[in-house]
Coordinates of C-alpha atoms in Angstrom, one line a residue:
M1 CA -154.3 -2.3 85.7
R2 CA -156.2 -3.8 83.2
K3 CA -156.0 -3.0 79.5
R4 CA -159.5 -1.1 79.4
D5 CA -158.6 1.5 82.5
G6 CA -155.2 2.2 80.4
V7 CA -157.3 3.6 77.3
S8 CA -159.8 5.4 79.6
I9 CA -157.0 7.2 81.5
V10 CA -155.6 8.2 77.6
R11 CA -159.2 9.1 76.7
R12 CA -159.7 11.5 79.9
S13 CA -156.2 13.1 79.4
M14 CA -157.0 13.6 75.8
K15 CA -160.4 14.9 76.6
E16 CA -159.1 17.3 79.6
N17 CA -156.2 18.7 77.0
K18 CA -158.7 19.2 74.3
F19 CA -156.7 16.6 72.1
V20 CA -158.9 15.4 69.2
K21 CA -158.7 12.0 67.4
Y22 CA -159.8 12.0 64.2
L23 CA -161.8 9.2 63.1
G24 CA -160.7 6.4 60.9
Y25 CA -157.0 7.5 61.4
S26 CA -154.2 5.3 63.0
W27 CA -150.6 6.1 63.5
I28 CA -147.6 3.3 64.5
E29 CA -144.2 3.5 65.2
V30 CA -141.8 1.2 63.9
M31 CA -137.9 1.7 63.8
N32 CA -138.2 5.1 65.1
R33 CA -140.7 6.0 62.4
V34 CA -144.5 6.8 62.5
H35 CA -146.9 5.6 59.8
E36 CA -150.1 7.3 59.4
F37 CA -153.2 5.2 57.9
R38 CA -156.5 6.2 57.1
S39 CA -159.7 3.6 57.0
G40 CA -159.9 2.2 53.3
D41 CA -156.4 3.8 52.7
R42 CA -155.3 2.7 49.3
I43 CA -152.5 5.2 48.7
H44 CA -150.3 4.9 51.5
P45 CA -146.5 4.8 50.0
E46 CA -145.5 1.3 51.4
L47 CA -149.2 -0.6 50.3
V48 CA -148.1 -3.5 49.1
L49 CA -145.2 -4.7 51.5
I50 CA -147.9 -3.8 54.6
H51 CA -150.4 -6.5 52.7
E52 CA -147.7 -9.2 51.5
N53 CA -146.9 -9.2 55.7

């Protein structure tokens, strides 16, 4: 399966289950902790650390 195929499956599932992806938002899990980022975010509590790495 190509990466693009996986994306299609996820998008279809989201649509069928009426999930909504808010534009400009991303979530990532690091060490069992979920971080939320917004497009152009300048208020994330760990912004300095994020930009250092």
